PDB file of C-alpha atoms in Angstrom:
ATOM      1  CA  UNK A   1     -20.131  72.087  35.065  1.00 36.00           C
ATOM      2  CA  UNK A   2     -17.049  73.468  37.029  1.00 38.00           C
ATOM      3  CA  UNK A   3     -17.511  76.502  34.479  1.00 38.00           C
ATOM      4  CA  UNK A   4     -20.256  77.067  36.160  1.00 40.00           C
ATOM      5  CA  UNK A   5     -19.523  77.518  39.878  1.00 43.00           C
ATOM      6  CA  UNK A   6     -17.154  80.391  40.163  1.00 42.00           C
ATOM      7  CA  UNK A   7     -16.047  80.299  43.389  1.00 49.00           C
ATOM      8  CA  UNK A   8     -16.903  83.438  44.579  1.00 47.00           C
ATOM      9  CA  UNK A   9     -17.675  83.524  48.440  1.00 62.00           C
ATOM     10  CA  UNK A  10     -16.486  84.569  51.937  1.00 69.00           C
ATOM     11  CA  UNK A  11     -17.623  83.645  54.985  1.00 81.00           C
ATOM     12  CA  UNK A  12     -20.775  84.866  56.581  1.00 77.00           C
ATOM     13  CA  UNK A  13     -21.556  86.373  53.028  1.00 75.00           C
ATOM     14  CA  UNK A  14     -25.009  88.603  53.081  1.00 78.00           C
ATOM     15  CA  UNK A  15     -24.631  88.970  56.637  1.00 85.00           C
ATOM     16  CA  UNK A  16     -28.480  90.233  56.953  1.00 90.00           C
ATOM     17  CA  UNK A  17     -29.401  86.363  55.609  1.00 92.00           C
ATOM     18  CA  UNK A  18     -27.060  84.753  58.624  1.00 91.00           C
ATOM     19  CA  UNK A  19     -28.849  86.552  61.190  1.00 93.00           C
ATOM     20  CA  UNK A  20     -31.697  86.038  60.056  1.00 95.00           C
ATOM     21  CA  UNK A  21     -30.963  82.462  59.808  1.00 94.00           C
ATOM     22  CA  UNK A  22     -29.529  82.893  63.772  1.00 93.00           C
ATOM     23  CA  UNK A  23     -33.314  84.349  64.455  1.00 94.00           C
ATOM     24  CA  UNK A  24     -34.908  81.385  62.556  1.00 95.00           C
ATOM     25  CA  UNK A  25     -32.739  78.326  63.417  1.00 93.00           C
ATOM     26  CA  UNK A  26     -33.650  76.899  66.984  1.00 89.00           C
ATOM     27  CA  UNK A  27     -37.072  76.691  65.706  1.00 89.00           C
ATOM     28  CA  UNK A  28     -36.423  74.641  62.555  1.00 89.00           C
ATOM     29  CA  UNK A  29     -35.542  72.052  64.830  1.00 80.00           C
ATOM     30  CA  UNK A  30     -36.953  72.305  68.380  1.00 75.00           C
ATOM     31  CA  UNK A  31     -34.994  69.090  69.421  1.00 84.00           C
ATOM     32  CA  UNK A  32     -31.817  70.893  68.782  1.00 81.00           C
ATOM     33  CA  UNK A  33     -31.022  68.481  66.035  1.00 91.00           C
ATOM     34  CA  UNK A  34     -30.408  70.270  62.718  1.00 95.00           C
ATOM     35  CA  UNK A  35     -29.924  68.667  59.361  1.00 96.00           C
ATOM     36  CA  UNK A  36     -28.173  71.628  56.769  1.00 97.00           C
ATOM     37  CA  UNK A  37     -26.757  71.028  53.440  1.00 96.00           C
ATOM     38  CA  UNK A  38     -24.781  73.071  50.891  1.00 94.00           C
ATOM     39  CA  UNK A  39     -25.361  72.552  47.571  1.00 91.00           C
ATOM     40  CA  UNK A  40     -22.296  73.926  45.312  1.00 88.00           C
ATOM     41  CA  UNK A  41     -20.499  74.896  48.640  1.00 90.00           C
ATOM     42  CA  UNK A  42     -16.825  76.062  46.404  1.00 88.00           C
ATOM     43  CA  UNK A  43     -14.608  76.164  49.252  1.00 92.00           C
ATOM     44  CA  UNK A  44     -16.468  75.591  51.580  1.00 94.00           C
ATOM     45  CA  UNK A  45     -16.826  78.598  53.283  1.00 94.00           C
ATOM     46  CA  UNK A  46     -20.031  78.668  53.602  1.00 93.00           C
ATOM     47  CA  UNK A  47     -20.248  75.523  55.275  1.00 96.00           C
ATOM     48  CA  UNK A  48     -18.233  76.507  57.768  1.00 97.00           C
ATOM     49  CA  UNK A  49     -19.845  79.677  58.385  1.00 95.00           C
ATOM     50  CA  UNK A  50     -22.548  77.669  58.737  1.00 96.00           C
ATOM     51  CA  UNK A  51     -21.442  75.471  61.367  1.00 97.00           C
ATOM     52  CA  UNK A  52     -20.092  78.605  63.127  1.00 96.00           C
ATOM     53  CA  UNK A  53     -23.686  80.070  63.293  1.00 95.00           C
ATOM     54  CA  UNK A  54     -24.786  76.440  64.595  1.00 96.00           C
ATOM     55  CA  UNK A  55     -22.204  76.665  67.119  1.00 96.00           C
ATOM     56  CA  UNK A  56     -22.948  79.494  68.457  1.00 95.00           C
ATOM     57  CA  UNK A  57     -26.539  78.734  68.903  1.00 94.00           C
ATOM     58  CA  UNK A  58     -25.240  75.787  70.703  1.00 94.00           C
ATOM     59  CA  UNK A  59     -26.904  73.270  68.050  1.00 95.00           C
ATOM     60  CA  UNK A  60     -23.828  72.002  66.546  1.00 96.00           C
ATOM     61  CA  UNK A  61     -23.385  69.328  68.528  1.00 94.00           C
ATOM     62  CA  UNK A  62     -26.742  67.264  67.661  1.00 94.00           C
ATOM     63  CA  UNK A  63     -26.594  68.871  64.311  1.00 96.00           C
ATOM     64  CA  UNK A  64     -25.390  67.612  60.191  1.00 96.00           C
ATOM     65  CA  UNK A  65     -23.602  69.768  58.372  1.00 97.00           C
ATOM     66  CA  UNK A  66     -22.910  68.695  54.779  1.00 97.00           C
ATOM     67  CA  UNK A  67     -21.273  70.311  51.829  1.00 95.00           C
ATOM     68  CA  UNK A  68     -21.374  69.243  48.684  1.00 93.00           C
ATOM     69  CA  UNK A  69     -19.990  70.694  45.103  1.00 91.00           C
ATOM     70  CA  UNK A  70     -18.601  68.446  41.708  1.00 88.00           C
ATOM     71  CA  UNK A  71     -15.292  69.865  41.653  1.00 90.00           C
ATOM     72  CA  UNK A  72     -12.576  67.616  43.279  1.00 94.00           C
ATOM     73  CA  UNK A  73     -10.916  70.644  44.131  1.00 94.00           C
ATOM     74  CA  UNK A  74     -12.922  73.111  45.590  1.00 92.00           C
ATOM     75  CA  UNK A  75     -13.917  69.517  47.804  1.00 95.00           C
ATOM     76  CA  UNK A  76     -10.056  69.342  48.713  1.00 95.00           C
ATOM     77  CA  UNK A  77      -9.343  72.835  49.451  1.00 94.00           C
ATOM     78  CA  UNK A  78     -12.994  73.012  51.981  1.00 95.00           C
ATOM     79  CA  UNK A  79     -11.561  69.547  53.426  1.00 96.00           C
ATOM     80  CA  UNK A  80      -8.002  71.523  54.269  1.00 96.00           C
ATOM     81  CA  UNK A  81     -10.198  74.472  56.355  1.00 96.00           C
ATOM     82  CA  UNK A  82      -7.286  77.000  54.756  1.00 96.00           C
ATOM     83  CA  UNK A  83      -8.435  81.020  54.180  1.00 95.00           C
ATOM     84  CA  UNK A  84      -6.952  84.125  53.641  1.00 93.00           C
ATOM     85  CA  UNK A  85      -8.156  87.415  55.576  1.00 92.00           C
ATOM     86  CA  UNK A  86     -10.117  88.725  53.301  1.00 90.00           C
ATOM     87  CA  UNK A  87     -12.416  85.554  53.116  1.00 90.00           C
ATOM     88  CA  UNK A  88     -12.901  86.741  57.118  1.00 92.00           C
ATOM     89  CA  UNK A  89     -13.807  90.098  56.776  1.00 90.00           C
ATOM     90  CA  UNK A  90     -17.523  89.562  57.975  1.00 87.00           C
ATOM     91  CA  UNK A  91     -16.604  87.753  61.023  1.00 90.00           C
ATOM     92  CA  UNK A  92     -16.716  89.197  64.463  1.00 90.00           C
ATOM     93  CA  UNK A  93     -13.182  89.169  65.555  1.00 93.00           C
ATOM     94  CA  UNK A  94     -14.134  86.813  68.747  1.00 95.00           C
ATOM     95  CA  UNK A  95     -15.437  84.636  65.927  1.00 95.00           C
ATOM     96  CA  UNK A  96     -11.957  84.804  64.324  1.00 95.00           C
ATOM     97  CA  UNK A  97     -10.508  84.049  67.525  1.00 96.00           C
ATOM     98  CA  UNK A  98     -12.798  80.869  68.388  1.00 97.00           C
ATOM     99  CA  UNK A  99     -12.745  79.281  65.224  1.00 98.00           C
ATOM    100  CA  UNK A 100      -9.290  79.853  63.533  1.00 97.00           C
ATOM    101  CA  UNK A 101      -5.838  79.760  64.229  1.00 97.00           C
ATOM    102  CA  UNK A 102      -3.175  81.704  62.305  1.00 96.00           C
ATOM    103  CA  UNK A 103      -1.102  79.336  59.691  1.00 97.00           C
ATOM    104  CA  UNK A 104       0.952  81.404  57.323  1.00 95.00           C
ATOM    105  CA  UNK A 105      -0.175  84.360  55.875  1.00 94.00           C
ATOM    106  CA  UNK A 106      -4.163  82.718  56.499  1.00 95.00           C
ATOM    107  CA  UNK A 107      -6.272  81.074  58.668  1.00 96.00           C
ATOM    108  CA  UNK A 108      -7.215  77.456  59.311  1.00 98.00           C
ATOM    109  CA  UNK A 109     -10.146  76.436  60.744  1.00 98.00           C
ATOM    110  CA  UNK A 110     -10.006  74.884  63.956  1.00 98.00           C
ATOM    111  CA  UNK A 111      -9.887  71.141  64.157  1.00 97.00           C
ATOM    112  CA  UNK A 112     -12.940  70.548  66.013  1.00 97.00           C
ATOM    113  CA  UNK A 113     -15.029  72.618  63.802  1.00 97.00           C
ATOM    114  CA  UNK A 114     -14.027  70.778  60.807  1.00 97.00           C
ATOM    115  CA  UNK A 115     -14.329  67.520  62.312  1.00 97.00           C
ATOM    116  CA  UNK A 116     -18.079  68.569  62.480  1.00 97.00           C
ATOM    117  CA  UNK A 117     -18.841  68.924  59.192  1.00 98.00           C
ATOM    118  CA  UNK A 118     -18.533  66.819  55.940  1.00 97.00           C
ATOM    119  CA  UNK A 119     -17.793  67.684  52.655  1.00 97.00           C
ATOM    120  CA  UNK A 120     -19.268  65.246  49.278  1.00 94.00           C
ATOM    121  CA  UNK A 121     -18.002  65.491  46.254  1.00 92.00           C
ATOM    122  CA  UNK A 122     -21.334  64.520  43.771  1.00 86.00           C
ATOM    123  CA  UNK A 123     -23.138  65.772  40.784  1.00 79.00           C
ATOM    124  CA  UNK A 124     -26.707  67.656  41.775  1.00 72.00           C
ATOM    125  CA  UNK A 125     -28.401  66.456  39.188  1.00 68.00           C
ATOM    126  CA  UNK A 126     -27.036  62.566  39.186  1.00 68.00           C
ATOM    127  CA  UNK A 127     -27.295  62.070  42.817  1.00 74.00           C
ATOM    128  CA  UNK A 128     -28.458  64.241  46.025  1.00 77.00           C
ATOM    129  CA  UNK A 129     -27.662  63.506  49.324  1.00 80.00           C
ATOM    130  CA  UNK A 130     -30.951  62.111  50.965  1.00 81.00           C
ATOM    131  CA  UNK A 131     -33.076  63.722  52.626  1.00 83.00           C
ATOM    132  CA  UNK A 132     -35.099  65.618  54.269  1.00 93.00           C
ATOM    133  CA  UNK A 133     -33.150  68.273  55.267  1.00 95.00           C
ATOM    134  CA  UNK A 134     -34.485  71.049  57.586  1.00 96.00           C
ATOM    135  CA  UNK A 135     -31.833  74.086  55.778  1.00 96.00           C
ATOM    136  CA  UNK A 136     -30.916  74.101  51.988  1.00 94.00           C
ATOM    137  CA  UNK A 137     -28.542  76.575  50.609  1.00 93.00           C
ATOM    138  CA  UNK A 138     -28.367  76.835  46.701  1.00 84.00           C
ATOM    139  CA  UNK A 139     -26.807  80.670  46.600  1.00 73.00           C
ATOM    140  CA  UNK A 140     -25.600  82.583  43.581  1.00 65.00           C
ATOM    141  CA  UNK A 141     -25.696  79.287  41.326  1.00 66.00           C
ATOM    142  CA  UNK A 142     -28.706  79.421  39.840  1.00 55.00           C
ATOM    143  CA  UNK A 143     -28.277  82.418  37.821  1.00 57.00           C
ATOM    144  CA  UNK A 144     -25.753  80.746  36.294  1.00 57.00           C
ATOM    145  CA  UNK A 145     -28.105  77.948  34.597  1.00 60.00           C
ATOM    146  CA  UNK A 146     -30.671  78.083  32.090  1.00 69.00           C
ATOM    147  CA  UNK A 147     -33.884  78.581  33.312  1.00 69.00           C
ATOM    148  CA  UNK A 148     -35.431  75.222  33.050  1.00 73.00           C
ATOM    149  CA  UNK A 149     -32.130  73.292  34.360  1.00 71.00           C
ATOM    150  CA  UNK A 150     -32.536  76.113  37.624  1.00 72.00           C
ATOM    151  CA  UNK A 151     -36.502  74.803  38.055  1.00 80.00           C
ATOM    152  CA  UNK A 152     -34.986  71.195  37.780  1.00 79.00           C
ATOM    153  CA  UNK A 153     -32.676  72.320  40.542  1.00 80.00           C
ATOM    154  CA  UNK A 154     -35.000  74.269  42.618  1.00 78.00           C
ATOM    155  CA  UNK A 155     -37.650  71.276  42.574  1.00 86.00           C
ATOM    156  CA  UNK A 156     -35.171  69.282  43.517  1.00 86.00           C
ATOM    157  CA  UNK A 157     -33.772  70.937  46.610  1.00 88.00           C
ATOM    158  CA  UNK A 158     -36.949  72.103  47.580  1.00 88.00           C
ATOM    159  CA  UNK A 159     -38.647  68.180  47.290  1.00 90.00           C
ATOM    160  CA  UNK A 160     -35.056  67.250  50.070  1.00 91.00           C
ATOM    161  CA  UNK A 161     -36.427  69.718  52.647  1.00 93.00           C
ATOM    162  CA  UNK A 162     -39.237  68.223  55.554  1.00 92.00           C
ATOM    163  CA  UNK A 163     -42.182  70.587  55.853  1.00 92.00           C
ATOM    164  CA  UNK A 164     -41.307  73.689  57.785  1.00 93.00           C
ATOM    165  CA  UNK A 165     -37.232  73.528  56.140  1.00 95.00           C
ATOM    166  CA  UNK A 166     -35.502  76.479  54.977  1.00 96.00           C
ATOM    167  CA  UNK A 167     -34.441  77.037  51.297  1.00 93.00           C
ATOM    168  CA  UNK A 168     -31.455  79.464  50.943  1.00 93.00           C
ATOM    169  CA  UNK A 169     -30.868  81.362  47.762  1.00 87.00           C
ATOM    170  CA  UNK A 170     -28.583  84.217  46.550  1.00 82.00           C
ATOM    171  CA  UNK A 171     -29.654  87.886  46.402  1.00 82.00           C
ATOM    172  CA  UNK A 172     -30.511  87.445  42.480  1.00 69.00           C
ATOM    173  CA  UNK A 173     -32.793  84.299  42.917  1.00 72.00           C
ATOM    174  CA  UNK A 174     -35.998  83.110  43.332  1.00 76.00           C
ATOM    175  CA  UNK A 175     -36.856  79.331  43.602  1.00 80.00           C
ATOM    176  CA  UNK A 176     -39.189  78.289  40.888  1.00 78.00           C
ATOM    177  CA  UNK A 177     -40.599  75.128  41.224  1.00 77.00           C
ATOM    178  CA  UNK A 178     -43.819  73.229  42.015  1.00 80.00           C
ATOM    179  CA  UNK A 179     -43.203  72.872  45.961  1.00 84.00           C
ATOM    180  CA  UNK A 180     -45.221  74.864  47.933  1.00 91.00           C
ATOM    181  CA  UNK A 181     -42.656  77.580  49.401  1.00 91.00           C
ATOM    182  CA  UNK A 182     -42.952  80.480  51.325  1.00 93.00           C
ATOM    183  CA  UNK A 183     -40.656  83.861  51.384  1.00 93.00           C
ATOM    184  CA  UNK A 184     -40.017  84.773  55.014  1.00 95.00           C
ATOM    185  CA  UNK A 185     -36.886  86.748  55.097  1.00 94.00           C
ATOM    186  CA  UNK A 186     -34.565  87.597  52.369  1.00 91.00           C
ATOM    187  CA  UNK A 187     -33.173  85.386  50.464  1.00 92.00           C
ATOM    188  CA  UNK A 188     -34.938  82.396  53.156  1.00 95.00           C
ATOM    189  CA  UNK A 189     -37.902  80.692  52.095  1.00 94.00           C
ATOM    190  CA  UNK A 190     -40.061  77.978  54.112  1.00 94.00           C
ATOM    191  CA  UNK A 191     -41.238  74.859  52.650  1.00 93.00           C
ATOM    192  CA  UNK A 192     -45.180  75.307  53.917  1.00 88.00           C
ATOM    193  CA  UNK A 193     -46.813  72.056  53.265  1.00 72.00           C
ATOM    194  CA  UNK A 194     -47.486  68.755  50.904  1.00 57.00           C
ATOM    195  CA  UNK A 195     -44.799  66.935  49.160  1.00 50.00           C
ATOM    196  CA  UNK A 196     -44.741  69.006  45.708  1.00 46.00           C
ATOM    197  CA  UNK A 197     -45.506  66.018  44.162  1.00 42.00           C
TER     198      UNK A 197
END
């Protein structure tokens, strides 16, 4: 399985599907209390950019943020918060300046950022964390799998969101899967109604 997830992401990656996500967010949740999880989250980057985006919407506070991935060390290395510059390249630099601090010849993320989220180290398939969640991301995984393991995947993630929750996918994907799910922005889709039972 560890074959599988390459590893390959930055923070804030697809910057057109983050703001979009800024546009959508505050009405996911109009209580301000947002449930997000990261399925296959590497190192964790993602995650964090997540929370950064949360954060800046002022939602973080009330909010879960959980990544998970079934590598012990891609869990280990998004526990430690540690990135080189390149990985920051998309960030605005007050971003950088907010949520980092220099340590070496990287970045760390900031202690009170990572206190706010959580990282899981568990297999997709054998267990999920439970839902429902209001924000899924699955990116740039499922092109990786065969088609019917991705529609295992994709039913899966898309049965863990509440009605009106965001699924995330990568640029090259398309959830397939018998829950009802609406495209609304690139790479966003809604979950519209029923349980996809």
């Amino acid at each position: 399985m560890g074959a599988l997830l390459l590893g390959v992401t930055d923070f804030q990656r697809d910057p057109a599907v983050f703001q979009a996500l800024a546009d959508l967010l505050p009405s996911v949740a109009p209580d301000g209390a947002v449930r997000v999880i990261c399925v296959a989250c590497s190192d964790g980057s993602e995650v964090y950019s997540i929370a950064i985006l949360l954060s800046e919407l002022h939602l973080l506070d009330r909010s879960e943020v959980v990544g998970m991935d079934c590598r012990p060390d891609a869990i280990a290395w998004a526990r430690d918060g540690w990135y080189g510059e390149p990985a920051l390249r998309a960030l605005a630099p007050r971003q950088r300046a907010r949520y980092f601090v220099p340590d070496g010849d990287g970045f760390r993320v900031i202690e009170p950022l990572r206190r706010a989220v959580r990282f899981e180290l568990c297999d997709l398939l054998a267990e999920m964390e439970p839902g429902p969640w209001d924000v899924v991301l699955w990116r740039n995984s499922a092109i990786y799998l065969r088609a019917e393991s991705a529609r295992e995947v994709w039913r899966l993630l898309g049965r863990s969101l509440r009605p009106g929750g965001l699924l995330v996918s990568g640029k090259a994907e398309r959830p397939e899967c018998d829950v009802p799910l609406r495209r609304i922005a690139p790479c966003i889709y809604a979950r519209t109604h029923g349980d996809g039972t």
